[in-house]
Short mmCIF file of C-alpha atoms in Angstrom, two decimals:
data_model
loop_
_atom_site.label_atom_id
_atom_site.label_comp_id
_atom_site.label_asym_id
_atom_site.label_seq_id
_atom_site.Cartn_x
_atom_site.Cartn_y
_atom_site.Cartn_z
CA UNK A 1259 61.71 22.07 225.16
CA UNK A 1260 60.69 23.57 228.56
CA UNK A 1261 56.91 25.45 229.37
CA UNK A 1262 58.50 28.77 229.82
CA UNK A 1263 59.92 28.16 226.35
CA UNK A 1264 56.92 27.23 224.62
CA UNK A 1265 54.98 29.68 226.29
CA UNK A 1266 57.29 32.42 224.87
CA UNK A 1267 55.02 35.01 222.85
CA UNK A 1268 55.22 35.25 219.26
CA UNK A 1269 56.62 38.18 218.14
CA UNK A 1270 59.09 38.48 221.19
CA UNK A 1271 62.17 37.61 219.97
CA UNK A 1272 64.83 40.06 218.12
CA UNK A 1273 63.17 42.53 215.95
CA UNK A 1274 59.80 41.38 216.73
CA UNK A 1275 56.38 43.00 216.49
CA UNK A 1276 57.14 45.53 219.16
CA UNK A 1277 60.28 46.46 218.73
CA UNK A 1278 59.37 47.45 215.00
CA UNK A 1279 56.07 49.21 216.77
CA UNK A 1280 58.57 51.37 218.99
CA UNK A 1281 60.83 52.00 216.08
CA UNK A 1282 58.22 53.06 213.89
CA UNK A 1283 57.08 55.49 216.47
CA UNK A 1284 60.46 57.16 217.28
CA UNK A 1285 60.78 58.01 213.16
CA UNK A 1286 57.35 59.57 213.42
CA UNK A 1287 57.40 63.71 213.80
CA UNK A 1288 55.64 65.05 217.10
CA UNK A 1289 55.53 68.54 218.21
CA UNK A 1290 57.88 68.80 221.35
CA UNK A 1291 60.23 66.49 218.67
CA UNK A 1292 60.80 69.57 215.98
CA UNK A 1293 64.44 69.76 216.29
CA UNK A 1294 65.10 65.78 216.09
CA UNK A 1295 62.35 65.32 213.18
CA UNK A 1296 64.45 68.21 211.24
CA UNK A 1297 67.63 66.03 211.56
CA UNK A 1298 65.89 63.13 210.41
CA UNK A 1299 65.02 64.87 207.21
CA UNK A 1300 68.24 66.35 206.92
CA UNK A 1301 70.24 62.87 206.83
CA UNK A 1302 67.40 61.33 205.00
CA UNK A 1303 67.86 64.54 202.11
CA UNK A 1304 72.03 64.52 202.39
CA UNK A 1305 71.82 60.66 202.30
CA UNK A 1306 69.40 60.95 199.07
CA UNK A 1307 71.24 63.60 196.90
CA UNK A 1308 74.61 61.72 198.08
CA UNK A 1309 74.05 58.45 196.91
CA UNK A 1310 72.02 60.37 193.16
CA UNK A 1311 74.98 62.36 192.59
CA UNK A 1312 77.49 59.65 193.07
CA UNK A 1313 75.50 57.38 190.63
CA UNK A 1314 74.78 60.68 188.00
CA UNK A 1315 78.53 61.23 188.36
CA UNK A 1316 79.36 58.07 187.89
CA UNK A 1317 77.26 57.01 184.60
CA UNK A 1318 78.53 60.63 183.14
CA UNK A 1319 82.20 59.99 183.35
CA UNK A 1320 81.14 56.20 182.17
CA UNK A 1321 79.32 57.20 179.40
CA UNK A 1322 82.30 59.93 178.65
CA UNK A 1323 84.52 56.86 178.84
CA UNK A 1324 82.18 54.78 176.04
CA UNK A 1325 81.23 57.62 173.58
CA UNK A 1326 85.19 58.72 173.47
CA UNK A 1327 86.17 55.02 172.93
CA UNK A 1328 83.37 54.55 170.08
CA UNK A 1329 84.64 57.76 168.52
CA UNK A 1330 87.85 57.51 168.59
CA UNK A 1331 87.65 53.61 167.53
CA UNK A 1332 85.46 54.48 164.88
CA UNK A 1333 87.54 56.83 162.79
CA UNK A 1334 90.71 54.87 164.03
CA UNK A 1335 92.03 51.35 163.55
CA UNK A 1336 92.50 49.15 166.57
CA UNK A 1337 96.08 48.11 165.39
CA UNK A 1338 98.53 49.83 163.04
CA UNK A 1339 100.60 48.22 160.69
CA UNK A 1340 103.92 50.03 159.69
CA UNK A 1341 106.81 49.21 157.73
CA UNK A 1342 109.92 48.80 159.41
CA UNK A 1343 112.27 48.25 155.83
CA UNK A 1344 110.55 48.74 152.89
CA UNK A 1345 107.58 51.29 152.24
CA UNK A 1346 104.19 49.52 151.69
CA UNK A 1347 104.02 49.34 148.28
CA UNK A 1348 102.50 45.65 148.25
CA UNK A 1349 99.36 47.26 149.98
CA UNK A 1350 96.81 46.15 148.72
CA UNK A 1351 98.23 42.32 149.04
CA UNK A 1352 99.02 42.83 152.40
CA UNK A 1353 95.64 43.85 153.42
CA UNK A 1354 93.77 41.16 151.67
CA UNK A 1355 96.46 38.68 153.21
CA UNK A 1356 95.37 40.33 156.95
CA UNK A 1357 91.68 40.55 156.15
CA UNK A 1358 92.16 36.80 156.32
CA UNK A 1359 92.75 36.55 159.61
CA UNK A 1360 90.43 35.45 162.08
CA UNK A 1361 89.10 38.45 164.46
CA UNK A 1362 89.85 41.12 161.96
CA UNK A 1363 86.35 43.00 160.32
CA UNK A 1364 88.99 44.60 157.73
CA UNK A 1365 92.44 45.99 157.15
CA UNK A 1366 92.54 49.74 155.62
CA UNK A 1367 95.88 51.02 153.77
CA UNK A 1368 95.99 55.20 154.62
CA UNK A 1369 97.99 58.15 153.72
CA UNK A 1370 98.38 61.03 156.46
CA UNK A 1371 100.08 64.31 156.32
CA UNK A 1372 99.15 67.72 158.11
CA UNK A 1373 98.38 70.51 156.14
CA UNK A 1374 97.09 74.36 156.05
CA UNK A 1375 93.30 74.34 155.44
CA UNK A 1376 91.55 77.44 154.03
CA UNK A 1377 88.08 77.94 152.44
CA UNK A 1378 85.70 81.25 151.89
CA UNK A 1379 86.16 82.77 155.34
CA UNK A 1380 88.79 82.50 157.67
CA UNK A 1381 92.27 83.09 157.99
CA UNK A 1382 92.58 78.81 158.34
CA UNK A 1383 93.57 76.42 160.35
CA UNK A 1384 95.29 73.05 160.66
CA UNK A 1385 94.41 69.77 159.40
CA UNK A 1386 95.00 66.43 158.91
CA UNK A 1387 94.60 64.90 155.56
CA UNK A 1388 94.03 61.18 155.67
CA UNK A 1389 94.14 59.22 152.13
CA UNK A 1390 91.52 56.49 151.96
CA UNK A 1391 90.05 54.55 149.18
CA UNK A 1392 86.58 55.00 148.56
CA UNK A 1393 85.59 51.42 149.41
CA UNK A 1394 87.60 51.86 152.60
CA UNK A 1395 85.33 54.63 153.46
CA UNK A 1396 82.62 53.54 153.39
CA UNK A 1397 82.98 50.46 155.94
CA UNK A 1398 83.52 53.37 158.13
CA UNK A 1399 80.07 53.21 159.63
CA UNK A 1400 80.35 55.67 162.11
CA UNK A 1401 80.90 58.27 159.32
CA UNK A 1402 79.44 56.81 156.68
CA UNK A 1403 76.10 57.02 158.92
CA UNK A 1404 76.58 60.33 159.76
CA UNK A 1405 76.97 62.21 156.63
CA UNK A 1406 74.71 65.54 156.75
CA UNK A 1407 75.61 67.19 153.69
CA UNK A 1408 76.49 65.41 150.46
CA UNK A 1409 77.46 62.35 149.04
CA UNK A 1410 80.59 59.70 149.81
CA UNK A 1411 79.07 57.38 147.00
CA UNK A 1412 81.46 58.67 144.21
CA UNK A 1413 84.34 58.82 146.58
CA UNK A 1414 87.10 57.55 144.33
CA UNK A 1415 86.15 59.41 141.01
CA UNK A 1416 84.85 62.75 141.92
CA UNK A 1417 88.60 63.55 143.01
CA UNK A 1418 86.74 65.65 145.97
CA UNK A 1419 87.37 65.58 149.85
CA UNK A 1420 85.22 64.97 152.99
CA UNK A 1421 85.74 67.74 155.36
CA UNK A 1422 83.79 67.47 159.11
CA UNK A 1423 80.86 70.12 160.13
CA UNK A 1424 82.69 72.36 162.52
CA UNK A 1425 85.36 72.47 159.16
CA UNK A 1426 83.19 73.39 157.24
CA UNK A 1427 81.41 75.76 159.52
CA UNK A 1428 84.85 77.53 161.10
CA UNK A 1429 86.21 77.99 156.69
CA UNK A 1430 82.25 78.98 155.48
CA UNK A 1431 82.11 75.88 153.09
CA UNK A 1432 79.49 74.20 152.02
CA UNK A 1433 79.17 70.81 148.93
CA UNK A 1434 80.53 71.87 146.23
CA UNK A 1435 83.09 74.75 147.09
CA UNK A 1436 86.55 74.80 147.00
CA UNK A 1437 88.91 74.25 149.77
CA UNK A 1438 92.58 74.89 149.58
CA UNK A 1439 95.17 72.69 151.03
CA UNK A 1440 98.62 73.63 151.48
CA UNK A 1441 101.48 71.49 152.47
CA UNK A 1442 104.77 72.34 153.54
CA UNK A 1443 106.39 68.83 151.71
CA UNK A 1444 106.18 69.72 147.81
CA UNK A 1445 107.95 69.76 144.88
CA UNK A 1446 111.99 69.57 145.53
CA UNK A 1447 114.05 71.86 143.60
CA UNK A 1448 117.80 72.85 143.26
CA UNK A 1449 116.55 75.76 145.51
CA UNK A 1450 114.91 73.54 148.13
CA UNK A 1451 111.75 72.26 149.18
CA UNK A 1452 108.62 74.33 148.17
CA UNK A 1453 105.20 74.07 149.71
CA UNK A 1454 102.32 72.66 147.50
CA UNK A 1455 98.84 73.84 147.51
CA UNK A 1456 96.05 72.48 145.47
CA UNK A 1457 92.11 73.35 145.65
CA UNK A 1458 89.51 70.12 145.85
CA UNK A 1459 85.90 70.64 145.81
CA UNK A 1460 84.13 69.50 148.50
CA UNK A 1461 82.09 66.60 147.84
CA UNK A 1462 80.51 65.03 151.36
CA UNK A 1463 80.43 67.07 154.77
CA UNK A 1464 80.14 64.30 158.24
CA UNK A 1465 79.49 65.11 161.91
CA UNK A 1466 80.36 61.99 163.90
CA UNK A 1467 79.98 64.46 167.02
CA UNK A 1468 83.64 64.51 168.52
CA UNK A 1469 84.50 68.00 167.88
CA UNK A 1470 88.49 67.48 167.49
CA UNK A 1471 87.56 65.29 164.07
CA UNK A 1472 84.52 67.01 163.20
CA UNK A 1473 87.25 70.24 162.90
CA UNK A 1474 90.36 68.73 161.81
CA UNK A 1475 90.05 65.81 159.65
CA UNK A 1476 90.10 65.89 155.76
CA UNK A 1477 88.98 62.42 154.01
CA UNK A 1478 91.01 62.35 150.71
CA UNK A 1479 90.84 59.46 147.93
CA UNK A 1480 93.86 57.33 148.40
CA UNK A 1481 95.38 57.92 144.79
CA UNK A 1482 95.04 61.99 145.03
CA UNK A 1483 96.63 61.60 148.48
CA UNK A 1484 99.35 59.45 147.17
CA UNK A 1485 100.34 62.32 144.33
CA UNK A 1486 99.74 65.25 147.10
CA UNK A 1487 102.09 63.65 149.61
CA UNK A 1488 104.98 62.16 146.79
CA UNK A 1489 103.81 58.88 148.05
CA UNK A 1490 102.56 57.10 143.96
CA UNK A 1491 101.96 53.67 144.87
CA UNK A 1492 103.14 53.46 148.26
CA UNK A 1493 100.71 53.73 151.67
CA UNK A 1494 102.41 55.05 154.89
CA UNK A 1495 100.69 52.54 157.10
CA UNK A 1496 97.58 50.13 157.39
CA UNK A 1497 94.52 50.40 159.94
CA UNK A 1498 93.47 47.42 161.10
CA UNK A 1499 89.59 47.11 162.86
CA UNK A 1500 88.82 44.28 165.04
CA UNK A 1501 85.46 42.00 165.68
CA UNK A 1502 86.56 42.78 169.59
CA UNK A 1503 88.44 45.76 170.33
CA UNK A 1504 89.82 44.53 173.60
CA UNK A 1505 90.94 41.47 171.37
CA UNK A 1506 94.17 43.63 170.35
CA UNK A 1507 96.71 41.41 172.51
CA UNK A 1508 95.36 37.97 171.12
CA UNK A 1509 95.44 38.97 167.69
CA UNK A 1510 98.84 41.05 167.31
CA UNK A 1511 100.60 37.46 166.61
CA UNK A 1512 98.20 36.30 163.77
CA UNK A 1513 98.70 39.53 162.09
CA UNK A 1514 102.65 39.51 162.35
CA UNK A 1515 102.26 35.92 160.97
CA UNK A 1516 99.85 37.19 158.04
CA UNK A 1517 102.06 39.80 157.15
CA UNK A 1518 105.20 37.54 156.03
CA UNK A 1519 107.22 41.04 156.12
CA UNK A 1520 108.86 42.77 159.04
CA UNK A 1521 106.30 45.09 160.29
CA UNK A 1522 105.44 47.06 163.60
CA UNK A 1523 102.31 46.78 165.33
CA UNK A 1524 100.95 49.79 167.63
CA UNK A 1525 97.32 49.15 169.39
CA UNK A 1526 94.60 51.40 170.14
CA UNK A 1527 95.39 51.14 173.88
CA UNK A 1528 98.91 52.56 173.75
CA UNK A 1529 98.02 55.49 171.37
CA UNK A 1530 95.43 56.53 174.12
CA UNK A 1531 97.12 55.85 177.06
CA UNK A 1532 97.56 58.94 178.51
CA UNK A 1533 94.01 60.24 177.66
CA UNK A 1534 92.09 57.06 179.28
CA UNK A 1535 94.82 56.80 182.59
CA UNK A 1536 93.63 60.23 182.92
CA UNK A 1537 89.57 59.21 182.67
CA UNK A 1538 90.38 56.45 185.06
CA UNK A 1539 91.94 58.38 187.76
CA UNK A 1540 89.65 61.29 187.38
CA UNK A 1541 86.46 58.78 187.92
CA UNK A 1542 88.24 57.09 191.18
CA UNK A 1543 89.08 60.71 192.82
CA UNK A 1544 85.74 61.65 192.13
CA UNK A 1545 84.30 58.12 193.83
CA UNK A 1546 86.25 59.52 197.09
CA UNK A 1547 85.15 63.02 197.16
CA UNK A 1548 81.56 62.45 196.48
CA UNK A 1549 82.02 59.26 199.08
CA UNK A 1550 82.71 62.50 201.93
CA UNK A 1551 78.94 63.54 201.14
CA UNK A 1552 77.01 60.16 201.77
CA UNK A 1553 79.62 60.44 205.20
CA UNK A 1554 78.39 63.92 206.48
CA UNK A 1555 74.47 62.71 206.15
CA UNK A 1556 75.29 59.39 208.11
CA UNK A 1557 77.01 61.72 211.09
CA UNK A 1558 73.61 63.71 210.51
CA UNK A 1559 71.96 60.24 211.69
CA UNK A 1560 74.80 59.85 214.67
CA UNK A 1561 73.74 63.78 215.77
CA UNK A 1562 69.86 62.85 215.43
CA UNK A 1563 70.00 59.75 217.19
CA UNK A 1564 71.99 60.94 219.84
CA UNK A 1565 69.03 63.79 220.15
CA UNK A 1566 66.19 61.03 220.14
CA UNK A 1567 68.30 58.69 222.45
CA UNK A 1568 68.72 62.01 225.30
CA UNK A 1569 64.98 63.07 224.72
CA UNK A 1570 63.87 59.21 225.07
CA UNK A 1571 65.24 58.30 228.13
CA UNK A 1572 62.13 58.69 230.65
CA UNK A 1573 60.99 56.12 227.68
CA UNK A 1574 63.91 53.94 227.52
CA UNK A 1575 63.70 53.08 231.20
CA UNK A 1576 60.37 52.55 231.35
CA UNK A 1577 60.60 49.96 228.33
CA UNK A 1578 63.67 48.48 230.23
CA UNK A 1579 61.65 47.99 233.75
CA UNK A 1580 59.03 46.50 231.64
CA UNK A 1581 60.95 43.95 230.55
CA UNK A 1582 62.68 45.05 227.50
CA UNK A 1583 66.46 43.36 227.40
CA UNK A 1584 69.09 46.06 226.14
CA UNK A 1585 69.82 44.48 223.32
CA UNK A 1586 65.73 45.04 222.05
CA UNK A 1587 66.28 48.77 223.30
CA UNK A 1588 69.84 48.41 221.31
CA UNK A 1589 67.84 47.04 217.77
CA UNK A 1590 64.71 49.43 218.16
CA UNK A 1591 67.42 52.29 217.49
CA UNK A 1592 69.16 50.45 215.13
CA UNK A 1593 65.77 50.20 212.85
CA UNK A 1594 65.40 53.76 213.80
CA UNK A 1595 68.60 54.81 212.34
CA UNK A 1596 68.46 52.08 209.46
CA UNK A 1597 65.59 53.59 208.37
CA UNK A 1598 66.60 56.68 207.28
CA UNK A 1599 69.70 55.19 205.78
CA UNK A 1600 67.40 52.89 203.86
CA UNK A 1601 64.81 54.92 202.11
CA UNK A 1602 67.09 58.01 201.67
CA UNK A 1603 69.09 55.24 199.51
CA UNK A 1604 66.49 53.84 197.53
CA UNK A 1605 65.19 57.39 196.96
CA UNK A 1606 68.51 58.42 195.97
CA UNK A 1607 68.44 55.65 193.27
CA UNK A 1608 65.41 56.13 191.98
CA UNK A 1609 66.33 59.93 191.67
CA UNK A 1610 69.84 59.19 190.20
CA UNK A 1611 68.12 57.05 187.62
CA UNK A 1612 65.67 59.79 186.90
CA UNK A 1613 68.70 61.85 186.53
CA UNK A 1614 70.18 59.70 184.34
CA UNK A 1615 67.81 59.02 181.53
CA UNK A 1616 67.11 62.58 180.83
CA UNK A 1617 70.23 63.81 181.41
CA UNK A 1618 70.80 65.61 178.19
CA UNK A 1619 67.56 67.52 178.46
CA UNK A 1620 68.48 68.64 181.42
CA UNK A 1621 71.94 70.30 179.84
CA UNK A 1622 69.66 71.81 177.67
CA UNK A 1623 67.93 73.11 180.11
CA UNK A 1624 70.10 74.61 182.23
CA UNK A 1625 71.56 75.84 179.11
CA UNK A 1626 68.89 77.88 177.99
CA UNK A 1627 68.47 79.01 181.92
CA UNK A 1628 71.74 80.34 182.03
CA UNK A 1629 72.12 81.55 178.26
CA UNK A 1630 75.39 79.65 178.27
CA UNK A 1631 76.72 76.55 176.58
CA UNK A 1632 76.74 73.79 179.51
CA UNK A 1633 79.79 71.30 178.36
CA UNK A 1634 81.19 73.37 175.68
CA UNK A 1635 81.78 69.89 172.88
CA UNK A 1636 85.17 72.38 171.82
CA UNK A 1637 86.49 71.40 175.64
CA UNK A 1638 84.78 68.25 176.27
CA UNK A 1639 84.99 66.52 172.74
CA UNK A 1640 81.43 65.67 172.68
CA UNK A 1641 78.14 67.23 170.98
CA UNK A 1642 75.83 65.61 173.75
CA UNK A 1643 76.56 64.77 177.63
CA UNK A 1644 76.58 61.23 177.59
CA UNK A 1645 75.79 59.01 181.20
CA UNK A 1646 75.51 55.06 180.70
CA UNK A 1647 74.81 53.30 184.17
CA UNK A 1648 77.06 50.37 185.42
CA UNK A 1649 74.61 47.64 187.29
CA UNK A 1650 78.06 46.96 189.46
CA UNK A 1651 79.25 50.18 190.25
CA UNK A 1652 75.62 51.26 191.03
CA UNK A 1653 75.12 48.35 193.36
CA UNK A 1654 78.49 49.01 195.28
CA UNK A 1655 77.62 53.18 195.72
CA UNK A 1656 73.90 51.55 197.62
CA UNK A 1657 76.21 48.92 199.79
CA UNK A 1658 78.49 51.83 200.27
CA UNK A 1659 75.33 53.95 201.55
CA UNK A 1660 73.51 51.40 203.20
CA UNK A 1661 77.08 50.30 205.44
CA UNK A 1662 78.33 53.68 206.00
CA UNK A 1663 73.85 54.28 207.62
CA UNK A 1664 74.18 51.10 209.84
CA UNK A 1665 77.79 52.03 211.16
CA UNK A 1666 76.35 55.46 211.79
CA UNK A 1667 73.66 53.86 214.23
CA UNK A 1668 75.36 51.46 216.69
CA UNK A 1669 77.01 54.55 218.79
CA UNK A 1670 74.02 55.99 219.64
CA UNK A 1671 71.91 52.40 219.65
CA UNK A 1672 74.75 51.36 222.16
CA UNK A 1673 74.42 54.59 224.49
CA UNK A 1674 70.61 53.86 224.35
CA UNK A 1675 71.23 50.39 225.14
CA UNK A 1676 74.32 50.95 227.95
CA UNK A 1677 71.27 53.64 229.79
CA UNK A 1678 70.48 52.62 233.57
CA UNK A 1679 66.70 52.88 233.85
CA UNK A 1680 67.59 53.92 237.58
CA UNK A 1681 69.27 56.75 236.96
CA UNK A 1682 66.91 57.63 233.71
CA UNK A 1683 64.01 57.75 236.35
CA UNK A 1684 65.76 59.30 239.29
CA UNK A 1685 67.01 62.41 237.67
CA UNK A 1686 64.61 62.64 234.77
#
């Protein structure tokens, strides 16, 4: 190694000491520098509410994702089982002989049928009764946990129904009343079919906080559902829960083969296919739009850089007929600029966290600001706004921040760099 070489200063070399120092300085607010330092704050605040509201945005249409999948796979089965020949009257057989397989929690024979619902106020409203054995019921834990009025513990033999809150709160019923149910298959006569309506006393009232089951759904006991529906000893189809949800594919063979009948097998997936393609787009076309604000505070940094880079030329020459090589000139701006795209994006995490945690309280909030009902659960399904974080996607919105800053910076860090001290000094 030569003298000149080892002589070399410490601290000299690509974003040394200095060039840090110089950065450092440039970010710092002086009077004559009002107009640049107000930039600076702007991209830092744009770059911080960007980056929080993609990651708030993100976690809410998440967590929208999660509590609609929990819901909706808590009330229903992850495959169906339906006859394709003969009606199910071996029920019972079949389900132990599918309980068996490996994978499945438990198989559940039903009843559905829609009827006319009325109770002590109301002109009524539509329903669907679902016939389940008491048993069955209860290894529904999502509503067995979530009972709020009532009892599901005499299910089978109190030949009542469990209706959901809003139900009960839209037909003025509370435990213990009476609510009619009127179907349009009944009795069949030489002068046609005649609808049936019979009163059951309502035993049990849930809330498992989806609004279109908390309003429509009717729990019936399997063998009063069978003689309401013509159906004695038969069950329309069977609901089969999984250990795994996403499972479904691997286990649709074992059940076929437990079966040892021709049957027809519909998963969870393709029942809601529609509703979560339409989730998934609606997060990704968000992504993009709320992408366009993290953009517009990184051209804030181009505009403020640009500023510094005009107003800091006298400087910039002086540095470069010190000594300073274009590329330190080129890196002191790049820090400058990197800066702000830095700690706007950590504050904008840290905020969208914030944001995150309490979100709910700050529905309420608003809410009670506004006098209105933020996220009305009759539109959006749900009784609380829900936002569950994703370590991933939260990682790739702070790469997505942090490239989008540094990008914004090497136009103006090149113009600083590409300046002629000469002409810097001659026509300053």
């Amino acid at each position: 190694m030569s003298q000149t070489a080892a002589a070399k200063p410490a601290g000299a070399g690509p974003f040394s000491v200095f060039e840090r120092m110089v950065a450092w300085r440039y970010l710092r607010s002086r009077r004559n520098e009002t107009m640049i330092s107000v930039i600076a704050s702007i991209s830092f605040l744009g770059i911080m509410l960007g980056v929080a509201t993609l990651i708030v945005v993100m976690a809410v249409l998440n967590g929208f994702r999660a509590e609609l999948l929990s819901r909706i796979l808590g009330i229903n089965g992850h495959l169906i089982v339906t006859p394709v020949d003969l009606p199910l009257e071996d029920y019972a057989e079949l389900a132990k002989r599918i309980n068996g397989v490996s994978g499945v929690k438990y198989a559940i024979p039903l009843i559905e049928g829609q009827v006319l619902a009325q109770g002590n106020v109301g002109a009524g409203s539509g329903a669907l009764v679902r016939g389940i054995r008491g048993e069955d019921l209860g290894k529904l834990t999502l509503l067995a946990n979530n009972i709020k009025q009532g009892s599901i513990a005499e299910f089978d033999t109190a030949g009542g129904v469990a209706i959901g809150s809003r139900m009960a709160e839209n037909l003025g019923l509370a435990p213990g009343d009476t609510i009619a149910l009127t179907s349009p298959d009944g009795d069949v006569s030489s002068l046609g079919t005649t609808a049936r309506q019979k009163g059951y006393p309502v035993t049990a009232i849930f809330e498992v906080g989806m609004s279109e089951y908390d309003s429509s759904i009717v729990f019936m006991p399997l063998n009063e559902a069978q003689l309401y529906f013509n159906s004695e000893g038969k069950a329309q189809s069977l609901e089969v829960y999984l250990d795994n949800p996403d499972d479904v594919e691997a286990i649709k063979p074992k059940v076929e083969e437990a079966a040892q009948r021709p049957i027809f097998l519909t998963d969870w997936r393709q029942r809601n296919q529609t509703f979560f393609s339409a989730l998934q787009v609606q997060r990704n076309v968000m992504f993009m739009i709320l992408t366009l604000i993290v953009l517009v505070a990184a051209l804030n940094i181009i505009s403020g850089l640009i500023m510094l880079v005009k107003d800091k030329g006298h400087d910039i020459a002086i540095l470069r007929t010190m000594g300073a090589t274009r590329g330190a000139v080129m890196r002191i701006f790049l820090m400058t600029g990197a800066a702000i795209g830095m700690t706007g994006t950590l504050a904008g995490v840290l905020l969208g966290v914030v944001i995150c945690l309490n979100v709910e309280r700050i529905r309420q909030f608003f809410s009670w600001l506004s006098g209105t009902v933020l996220f009305n659960p009759e539109l959006y399904f749900l009784s609380q706004l829900p936002a569950k974080m994703d370590v991933s996607e939260t990682v790739s919105v702070v790469l997505m921040a942090l490239v989008l800053s540094f990008l914004a910076t090497l136009f103006p860090a090149w113009r600083a760099a590409a300046l002629d001290p000469v002409e810097a000094l001659r026509y300053e």
